[in-house]
Short mmCIF file of C-alpha atoms in Angstrom, two decimals:
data_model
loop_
_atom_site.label_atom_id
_atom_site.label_comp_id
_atom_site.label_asym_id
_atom_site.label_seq_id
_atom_site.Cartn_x
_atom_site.Cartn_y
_atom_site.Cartn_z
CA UNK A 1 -10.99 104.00 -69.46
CA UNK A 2 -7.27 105.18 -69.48
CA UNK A 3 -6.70 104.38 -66.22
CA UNK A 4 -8.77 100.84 -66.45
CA UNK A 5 -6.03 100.24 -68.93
CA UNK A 6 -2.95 101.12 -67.25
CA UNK A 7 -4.58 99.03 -64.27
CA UNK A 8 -4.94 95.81 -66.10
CA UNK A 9 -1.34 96.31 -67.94
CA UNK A 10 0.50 96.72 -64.49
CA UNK A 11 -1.25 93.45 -63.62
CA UNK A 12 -0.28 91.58 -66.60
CA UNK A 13 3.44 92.64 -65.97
CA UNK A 14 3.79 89.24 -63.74
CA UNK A 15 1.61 86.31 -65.68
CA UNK A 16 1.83 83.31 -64.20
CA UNK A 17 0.51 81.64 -61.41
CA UNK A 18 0.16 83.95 -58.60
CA UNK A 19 1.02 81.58 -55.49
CA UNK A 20 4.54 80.78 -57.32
CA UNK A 21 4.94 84.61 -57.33
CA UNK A 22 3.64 84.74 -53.89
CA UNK A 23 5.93 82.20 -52.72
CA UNK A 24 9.12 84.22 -54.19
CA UNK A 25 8.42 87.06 -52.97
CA UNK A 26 7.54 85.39 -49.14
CA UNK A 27 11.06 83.57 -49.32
CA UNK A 28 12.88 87.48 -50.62
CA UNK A 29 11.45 88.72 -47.49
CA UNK A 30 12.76 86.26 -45.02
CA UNK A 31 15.87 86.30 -46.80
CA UNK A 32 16.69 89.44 -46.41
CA UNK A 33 15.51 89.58 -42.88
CA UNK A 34 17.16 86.65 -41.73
CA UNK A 35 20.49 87.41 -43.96
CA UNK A 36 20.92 90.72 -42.18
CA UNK A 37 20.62 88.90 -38.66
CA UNK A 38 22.47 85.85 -39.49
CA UNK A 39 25.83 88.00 -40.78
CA UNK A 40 26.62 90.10 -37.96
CA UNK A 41 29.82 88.34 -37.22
CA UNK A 42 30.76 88.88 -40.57
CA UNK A 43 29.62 93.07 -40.72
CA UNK A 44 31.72 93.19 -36.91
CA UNK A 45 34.73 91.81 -38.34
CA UNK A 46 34.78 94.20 -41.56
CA UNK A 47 33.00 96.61 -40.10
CA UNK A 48 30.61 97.30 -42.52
CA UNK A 49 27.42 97.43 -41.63
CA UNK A 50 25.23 97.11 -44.33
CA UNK A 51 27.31 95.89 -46.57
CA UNK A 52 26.42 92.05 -46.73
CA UNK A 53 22.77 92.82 -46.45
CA UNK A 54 22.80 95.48 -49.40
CA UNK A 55 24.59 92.36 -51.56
CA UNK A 56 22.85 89.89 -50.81
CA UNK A 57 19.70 92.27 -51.56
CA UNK A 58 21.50 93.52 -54.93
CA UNK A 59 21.78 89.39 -56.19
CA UNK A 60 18.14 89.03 -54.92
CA UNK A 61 16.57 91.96 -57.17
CA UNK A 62 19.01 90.27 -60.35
CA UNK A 63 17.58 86.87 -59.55
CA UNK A 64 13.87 88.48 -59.46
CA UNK A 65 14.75 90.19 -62.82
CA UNK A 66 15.83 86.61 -64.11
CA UNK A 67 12.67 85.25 -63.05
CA UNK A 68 10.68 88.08 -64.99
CA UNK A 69 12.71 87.77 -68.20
CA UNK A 70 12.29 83.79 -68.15
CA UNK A 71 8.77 83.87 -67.22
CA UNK A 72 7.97 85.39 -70.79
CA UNK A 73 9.60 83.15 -72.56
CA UNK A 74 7.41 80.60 -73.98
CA UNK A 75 8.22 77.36 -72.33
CA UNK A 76 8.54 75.73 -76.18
CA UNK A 77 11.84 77.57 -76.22
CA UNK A 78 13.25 75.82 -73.07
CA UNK A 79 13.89 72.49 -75.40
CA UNK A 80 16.78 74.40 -76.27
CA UNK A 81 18.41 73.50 -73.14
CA UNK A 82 18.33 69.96 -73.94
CA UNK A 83 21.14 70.87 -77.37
CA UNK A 84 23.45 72.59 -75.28
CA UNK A 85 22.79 72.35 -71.75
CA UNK A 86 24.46 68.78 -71.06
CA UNK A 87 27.37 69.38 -72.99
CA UNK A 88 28.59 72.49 -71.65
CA UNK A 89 27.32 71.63 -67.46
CA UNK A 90 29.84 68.25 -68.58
CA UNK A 91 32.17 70.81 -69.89
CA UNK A 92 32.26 73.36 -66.96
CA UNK A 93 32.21 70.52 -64.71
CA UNK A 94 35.51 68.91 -66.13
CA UNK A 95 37.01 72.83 -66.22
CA UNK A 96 35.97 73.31 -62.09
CA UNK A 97 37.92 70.02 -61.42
CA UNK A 98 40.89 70.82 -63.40
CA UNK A 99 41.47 74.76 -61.88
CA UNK A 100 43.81 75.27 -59.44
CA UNK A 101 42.06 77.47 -57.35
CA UNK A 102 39.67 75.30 -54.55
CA UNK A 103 37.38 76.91 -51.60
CA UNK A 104 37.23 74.67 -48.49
CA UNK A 105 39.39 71.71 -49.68
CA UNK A 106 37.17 71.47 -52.97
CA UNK A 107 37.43 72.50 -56.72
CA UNK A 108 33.54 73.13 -56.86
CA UNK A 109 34.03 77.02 -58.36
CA UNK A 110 34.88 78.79 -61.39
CA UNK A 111 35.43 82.12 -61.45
CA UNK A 112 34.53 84.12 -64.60
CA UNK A 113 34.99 88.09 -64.52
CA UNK A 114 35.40 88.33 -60.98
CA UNK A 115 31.60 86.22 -60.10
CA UNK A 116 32.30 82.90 -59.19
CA UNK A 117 29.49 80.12 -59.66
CA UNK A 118 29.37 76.52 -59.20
CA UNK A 119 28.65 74.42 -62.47
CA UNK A 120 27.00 71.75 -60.25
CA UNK A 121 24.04 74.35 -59.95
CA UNK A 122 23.89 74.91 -63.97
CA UNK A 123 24.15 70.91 -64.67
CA UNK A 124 21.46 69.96 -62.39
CA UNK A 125 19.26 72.69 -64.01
CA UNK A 126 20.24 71.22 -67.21
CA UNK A 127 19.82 67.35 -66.32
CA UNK A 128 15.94 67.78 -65.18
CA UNK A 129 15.61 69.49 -68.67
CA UNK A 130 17.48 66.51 -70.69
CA UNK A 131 15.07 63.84 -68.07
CA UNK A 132 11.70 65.57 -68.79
CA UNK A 133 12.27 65.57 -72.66
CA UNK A 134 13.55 61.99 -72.85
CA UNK A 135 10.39 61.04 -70.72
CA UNK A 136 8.13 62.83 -73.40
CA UNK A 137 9.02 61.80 -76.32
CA UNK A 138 10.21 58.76 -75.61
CA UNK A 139 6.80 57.07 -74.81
CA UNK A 140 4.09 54.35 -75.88
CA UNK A 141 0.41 53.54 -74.47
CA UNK A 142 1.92 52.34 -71.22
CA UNK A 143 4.30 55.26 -70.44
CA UNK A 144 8.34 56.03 -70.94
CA UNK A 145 9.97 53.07 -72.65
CA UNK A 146 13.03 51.16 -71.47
CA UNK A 147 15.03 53.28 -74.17
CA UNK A 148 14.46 56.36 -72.20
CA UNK A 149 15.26 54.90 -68.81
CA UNK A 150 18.37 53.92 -70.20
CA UNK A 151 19.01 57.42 -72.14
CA UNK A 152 18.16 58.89 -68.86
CA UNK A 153 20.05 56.67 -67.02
CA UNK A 154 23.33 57.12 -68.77
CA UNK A 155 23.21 60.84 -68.84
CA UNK A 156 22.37 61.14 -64.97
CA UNK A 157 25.48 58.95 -64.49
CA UNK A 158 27.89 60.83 -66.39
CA UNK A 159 26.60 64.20 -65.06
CA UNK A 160 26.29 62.83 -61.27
CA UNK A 161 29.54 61.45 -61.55
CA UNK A 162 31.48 64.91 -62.44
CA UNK A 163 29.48 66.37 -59.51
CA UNK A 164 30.32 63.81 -56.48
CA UNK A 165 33.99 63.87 -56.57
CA UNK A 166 33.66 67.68 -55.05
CA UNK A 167 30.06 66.96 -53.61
CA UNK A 168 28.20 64.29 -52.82
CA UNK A 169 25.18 65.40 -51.26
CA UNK A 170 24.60 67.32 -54.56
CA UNK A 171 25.12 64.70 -56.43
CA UNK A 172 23.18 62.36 -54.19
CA UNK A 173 19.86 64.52 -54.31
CA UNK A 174 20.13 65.24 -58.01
CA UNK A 175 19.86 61.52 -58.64
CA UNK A 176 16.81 61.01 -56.49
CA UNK A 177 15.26 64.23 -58.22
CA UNK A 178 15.80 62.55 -61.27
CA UNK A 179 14.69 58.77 -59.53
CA UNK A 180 11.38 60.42 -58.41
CA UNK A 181 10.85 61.98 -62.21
CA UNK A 182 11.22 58.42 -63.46
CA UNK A 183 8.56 57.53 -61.33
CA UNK A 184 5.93 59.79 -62.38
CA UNK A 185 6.83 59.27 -65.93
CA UNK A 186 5.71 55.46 -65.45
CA UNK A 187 9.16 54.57 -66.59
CA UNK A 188 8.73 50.51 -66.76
CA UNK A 189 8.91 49.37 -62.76
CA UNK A 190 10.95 46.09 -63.46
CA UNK A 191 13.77 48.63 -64.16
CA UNK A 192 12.91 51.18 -61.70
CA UNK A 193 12.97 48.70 -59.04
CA UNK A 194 16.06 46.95 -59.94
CA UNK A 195 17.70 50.56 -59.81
CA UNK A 196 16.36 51.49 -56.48
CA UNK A 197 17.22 47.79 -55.35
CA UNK A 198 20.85 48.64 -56.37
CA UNK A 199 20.97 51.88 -55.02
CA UNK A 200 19.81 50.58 -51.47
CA UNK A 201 22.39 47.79 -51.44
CA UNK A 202 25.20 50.61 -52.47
CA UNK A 203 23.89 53.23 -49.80
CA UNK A 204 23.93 51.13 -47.39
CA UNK A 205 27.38 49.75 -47.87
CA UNK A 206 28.85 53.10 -48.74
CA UNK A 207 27.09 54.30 -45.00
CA UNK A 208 28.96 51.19 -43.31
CA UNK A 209 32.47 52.09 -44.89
CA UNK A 210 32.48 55.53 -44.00
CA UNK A 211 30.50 54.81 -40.52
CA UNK A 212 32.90 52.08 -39.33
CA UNK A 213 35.77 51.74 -41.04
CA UNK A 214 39.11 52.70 -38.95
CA UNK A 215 40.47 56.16 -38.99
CA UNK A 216 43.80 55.10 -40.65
CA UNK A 217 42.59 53.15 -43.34
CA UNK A 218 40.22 55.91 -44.22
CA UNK A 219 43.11 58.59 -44.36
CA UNK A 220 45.36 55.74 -46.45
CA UNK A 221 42.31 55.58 -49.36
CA UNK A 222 41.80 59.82 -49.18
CA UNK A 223 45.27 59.37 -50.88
CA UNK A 224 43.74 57.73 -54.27
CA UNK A 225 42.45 59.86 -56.77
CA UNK A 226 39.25 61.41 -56.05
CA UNK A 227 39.02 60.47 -53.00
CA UNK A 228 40.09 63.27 -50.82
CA UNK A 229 36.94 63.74 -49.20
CA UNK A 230 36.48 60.80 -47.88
CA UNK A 231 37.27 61.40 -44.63
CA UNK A 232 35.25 64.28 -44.59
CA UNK A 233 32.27 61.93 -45.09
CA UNK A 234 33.18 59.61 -42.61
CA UNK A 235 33.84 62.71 -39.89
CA UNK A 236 29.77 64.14 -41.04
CA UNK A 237 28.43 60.59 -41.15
CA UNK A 238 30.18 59.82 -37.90
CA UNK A 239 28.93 63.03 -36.01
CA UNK A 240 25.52 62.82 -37.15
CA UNK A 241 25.57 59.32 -35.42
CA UNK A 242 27.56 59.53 -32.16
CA UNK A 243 25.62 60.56 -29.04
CA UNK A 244 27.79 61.96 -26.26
CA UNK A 245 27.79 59.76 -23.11
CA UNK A 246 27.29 62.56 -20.88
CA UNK A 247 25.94 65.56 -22.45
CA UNK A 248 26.99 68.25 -19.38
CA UNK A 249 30.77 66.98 -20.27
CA UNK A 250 30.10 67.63 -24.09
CA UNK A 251 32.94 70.39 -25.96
CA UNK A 252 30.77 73.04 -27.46
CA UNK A 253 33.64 73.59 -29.81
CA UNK A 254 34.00 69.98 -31.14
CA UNK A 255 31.16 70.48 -33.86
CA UNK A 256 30.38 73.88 -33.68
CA UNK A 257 27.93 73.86 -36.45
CA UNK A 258 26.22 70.94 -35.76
CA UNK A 259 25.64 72.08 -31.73
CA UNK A 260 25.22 75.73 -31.72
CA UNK A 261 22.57 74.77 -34.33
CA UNK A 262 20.60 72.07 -32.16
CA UNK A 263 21.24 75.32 -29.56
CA UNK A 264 19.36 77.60 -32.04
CA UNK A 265 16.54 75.23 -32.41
CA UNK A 266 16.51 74.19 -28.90
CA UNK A 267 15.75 77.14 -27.25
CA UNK A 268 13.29 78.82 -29.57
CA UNK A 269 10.23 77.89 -28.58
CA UNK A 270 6.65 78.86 -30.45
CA UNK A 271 7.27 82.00 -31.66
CA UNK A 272 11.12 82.33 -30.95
CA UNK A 273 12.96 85.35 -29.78
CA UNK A 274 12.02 87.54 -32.73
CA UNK A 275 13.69 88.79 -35.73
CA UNK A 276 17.45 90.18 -35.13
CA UNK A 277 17.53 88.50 -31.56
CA UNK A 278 19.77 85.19 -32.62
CA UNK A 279 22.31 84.35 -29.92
CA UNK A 280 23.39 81.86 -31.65
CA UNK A 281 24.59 83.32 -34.64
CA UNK A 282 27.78 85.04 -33.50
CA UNK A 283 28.86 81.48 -32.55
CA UNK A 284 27.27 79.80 -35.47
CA UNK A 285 29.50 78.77 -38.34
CA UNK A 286 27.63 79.46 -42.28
CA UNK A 287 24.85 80.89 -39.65
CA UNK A 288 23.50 83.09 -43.07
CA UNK A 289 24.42 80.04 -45.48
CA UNK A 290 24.30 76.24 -45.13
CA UNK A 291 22.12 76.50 -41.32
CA UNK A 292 20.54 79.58 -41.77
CA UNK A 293 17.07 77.54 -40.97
CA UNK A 294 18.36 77.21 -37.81
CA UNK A 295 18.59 80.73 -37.42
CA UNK A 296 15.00 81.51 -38.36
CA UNK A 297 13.45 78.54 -35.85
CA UNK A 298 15.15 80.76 -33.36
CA UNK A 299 14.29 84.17 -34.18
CA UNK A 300 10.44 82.77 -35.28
CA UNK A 301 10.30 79.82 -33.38
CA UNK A 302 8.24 76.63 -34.75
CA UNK A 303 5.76 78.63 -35.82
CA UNK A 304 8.39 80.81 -38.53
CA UNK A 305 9.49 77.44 -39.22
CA UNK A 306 6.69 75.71 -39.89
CA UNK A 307 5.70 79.26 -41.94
CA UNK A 308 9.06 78.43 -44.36
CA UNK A 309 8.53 74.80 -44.90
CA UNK A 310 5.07 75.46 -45.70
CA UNK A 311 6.34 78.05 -48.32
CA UNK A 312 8.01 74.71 -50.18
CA UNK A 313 5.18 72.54 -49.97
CA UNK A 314 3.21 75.38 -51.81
CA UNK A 315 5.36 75.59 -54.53
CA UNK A 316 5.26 71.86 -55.05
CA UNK A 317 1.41 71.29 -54.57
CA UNK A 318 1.29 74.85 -57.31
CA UNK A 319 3.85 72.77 -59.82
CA UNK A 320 1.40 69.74 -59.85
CA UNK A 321 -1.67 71.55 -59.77
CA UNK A 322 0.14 73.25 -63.18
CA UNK A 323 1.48 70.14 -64.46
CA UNK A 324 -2.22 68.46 -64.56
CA UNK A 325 -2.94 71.37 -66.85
CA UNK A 326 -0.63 70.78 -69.62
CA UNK A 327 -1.38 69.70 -72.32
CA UNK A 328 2.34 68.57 -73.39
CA UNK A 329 4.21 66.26 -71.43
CA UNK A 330 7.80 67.96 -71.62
CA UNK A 331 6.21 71.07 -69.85
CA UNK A 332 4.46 69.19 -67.51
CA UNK A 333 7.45 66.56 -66.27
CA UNK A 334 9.33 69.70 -66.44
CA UNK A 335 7.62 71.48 -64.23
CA UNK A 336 7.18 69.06 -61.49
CA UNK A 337 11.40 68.00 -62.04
CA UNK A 338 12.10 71.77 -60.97
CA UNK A 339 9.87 71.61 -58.41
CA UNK A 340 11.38 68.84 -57.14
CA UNK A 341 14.54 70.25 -57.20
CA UNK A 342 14.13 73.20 -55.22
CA UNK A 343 12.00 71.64 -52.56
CA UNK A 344 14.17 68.32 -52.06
CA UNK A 345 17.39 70.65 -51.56
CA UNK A 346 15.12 73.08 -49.05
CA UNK A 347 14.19 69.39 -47.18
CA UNK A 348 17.60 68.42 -47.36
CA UNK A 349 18.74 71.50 -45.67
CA UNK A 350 15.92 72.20 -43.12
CA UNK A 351 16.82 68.34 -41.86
CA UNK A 352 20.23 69.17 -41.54
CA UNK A 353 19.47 72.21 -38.98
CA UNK A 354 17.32 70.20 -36.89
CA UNK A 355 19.56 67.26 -36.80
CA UNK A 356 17.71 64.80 -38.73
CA UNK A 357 20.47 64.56 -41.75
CA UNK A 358 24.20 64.82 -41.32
CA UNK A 359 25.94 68.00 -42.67
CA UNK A 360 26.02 68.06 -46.18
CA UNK A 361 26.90 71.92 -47.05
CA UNK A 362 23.36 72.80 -49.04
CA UNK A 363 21.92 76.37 -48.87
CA UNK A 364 18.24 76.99 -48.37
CA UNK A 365 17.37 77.49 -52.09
CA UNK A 366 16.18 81.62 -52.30
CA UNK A 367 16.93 82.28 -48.62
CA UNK A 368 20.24 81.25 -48.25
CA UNK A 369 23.11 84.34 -48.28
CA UNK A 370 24.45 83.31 -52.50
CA UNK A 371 24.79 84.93 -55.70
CA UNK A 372 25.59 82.41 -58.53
CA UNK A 373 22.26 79.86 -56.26
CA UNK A 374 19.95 82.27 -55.77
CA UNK A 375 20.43 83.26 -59.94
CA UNK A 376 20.10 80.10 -60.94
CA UNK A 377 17.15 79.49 -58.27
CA UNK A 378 15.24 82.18 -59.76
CA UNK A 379 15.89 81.35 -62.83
CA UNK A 380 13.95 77.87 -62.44
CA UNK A 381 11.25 79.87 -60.82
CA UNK A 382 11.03 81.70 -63.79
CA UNK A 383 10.52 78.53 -66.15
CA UNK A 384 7.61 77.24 -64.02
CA UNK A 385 6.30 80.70 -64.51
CA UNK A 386 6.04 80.35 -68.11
CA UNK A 387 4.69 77.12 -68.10
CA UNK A 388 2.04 78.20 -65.55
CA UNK A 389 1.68 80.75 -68.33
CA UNK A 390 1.16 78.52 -71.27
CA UNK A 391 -0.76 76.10 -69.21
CA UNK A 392 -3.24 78.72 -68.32
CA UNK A 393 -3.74 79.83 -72.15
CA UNK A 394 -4.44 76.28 -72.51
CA UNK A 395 -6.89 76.70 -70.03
CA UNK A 396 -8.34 79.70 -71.59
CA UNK A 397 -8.46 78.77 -75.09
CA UNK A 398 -10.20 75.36 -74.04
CA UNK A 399 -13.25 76.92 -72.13
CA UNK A 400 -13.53 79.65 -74.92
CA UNK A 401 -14.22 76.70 -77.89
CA UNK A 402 -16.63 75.79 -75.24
#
């Protein structure tokens, strides 16, 4: 009987639905496999080894710790977030833009203690918490009324806005996170279409500008404040679009990241060249970071690929599978919002590596070589873990009144 017991208490140490868990620990493994292959540029030059393996494994274990600590949290207790999670992502956004300190032309970081995050990843977090509530209690018979699409609206503006100055692409897929919640919380289509109408017309003119407008006058308008990435825009829009005219003539060194990753995925095959064998990746700029999916379609081919995308789609099918089982609808749009999150930045990424996107500087959510991401990654796994929890009890309590 004793050992019965200590049987069923080990089990009970991670509640929640098992395929989330499953799908954590799958993404750990490749992480740490492809991590330690992709930074061997980076352990020759400081000859170390181990060393960016062992640290990357070290922010792993933390972030799989957050995920335990959340996922006992009841999930009532996340409506917290909505009190002070907008106000301070607004106010560590405005603090990132005003420090002096940048990383790659950008003022994205802050730097507290010696562990530097990015307050984009906290405020995005945040703004899928502030959308869900707003879409649950702001409801009649026919769904969200036109007071939360504006509520939601005007926070996703203001919180989008501090974010695209530094990045866009963050800021871009936030917003259609947040446009695809909207959706499923039957947010009144007359609005919803006039939004996506507007954002169509703006997308397309803000492609045109950066796609043909002149060199010069792009460089004069980098001058105006906030615009000093704007030619770094044009340059990823521009290479994602312009096809050499004779390919054997092509400079391998032109876009390094963009061509030693169609290299990567090029040559892989089915089952790739197997784990550690990259050639790519001692030419490969961010080859453990932003195109580290590049990496693994080389070392596992189409079928490791395939294997990691698969991993995504799981966690989103799991989230609505959970969200159809709640009997609240702030856990349930909750949920599917962080869902949504995490797999739309994984798509984002995985198109950028095959060539299908132009570069927009996005780690691989819980693969990608981080610290402050791969917390804050976990730490969203960890809410859907609780409300798989309290879903479940749901479930339980339900078929005992039966």
């Amino acid at each position: 009987m004793t050992l019965r017991n200590k049987s069923v208490n080990l089990g009970n140490l991670f509640e929640g639905d098992k395929v989330l868990w499953m799908v954590l620990f799958f993404l750990c493994i490749i992480s740490i496999l492809e991590v330690y292959s992709a930074s061997s540029n980076m352990t020759f030059e400081k000859g170390a080894y181990w060393s960016p393996v062992l640290k990357h494994g070290l922010y792993l274990a933390i972030g799989v710790g957050i995920t335990w600590v959340i996922h006992r949290i009841p999930c009532r207790y996340f409506g917290w977030i909505v009190v002070i999670g907008p106000v301070l992502s607004i106010l560590l956004l405005l603090a990132a833009m005003l420090s002096s300190g940048s990383l790659n032309d950008t003022n994205r970081w802050l730097s507290v203690g010696g562990f530097s995050f990015q307050p984009s990843e906290i405020a995005k977090g945040s703004l899928v918490v502030v959308v869900a509530w707003l879409l649950s209690v702001m409801r009649n018979e026919k769904g969200a009324t036109v007071s939360a699409f504006k509520w939601i609206l005007g926070i996703t503006v203001i919180i989008c806005g501090l974010i695209v100055k530094e990045n866009l692409s963050t800021a871009m897929f936030t917003f259609i996170v947040v446009l695809m919640m909207m959706v499923v919380g039957d947010v009144p289509w007359k609005h919803l279409s006039a939004l996506i109408g507007i954002l169509v017309v703006a997308g397309s003119i803000g492609y045109s500008v950066l796609a043909f407008t002149p060199e010069s006058t792009l460089e004069e308008a980098s001058k105006l404040p906030g615009m000093k990435r704007l030619t770094t825009w044009a340059h990823r829009v521009r290479n994602h679009t312009e096809v050499p005219e004779d390919p054997l003539q092509y400079d391998l060194n032109t876009n390094p990241q963009i061509t030693q990753a169609h290299i990567a995925v090029a040559t892989s095959g089915i089952i790739g060249c197997g784990p550690g064998n990259s050639k790519v990746r001692d030419f490969l700029p961010q080859a453990y970071s932003d195109f580290i999916f590049a990496i693994i379609i080389e070392e596992l081919g189409l079928v490791g690929g395939l294997f990691v995308l698969m991993l995504y789609i799981a966690l989103l099918y799991r989230a609505a599978r959970i969200a159809s089982r709640c009997e609240k609808n702030f856990p349930a749009f909750l949920i599917l919002g962080l869902s949504l999150l995490i797999v739309t930045q994984a798509l984002i990424n995985m198109m950028v590596a095959v060539g299908l996107f132009p570069v927009t500087g996005q780690p691989l959510p819980l693969v990608s070589r981080g610290g402050s991401s791969i917390m804050v990654n976990c730490a969203y796994i960890g809410m859907m873990l609780s409300i798989s929890r309290s879903a479940r009890q749901n479930a339980d309590l339900s078929v005992s009144a039966i």
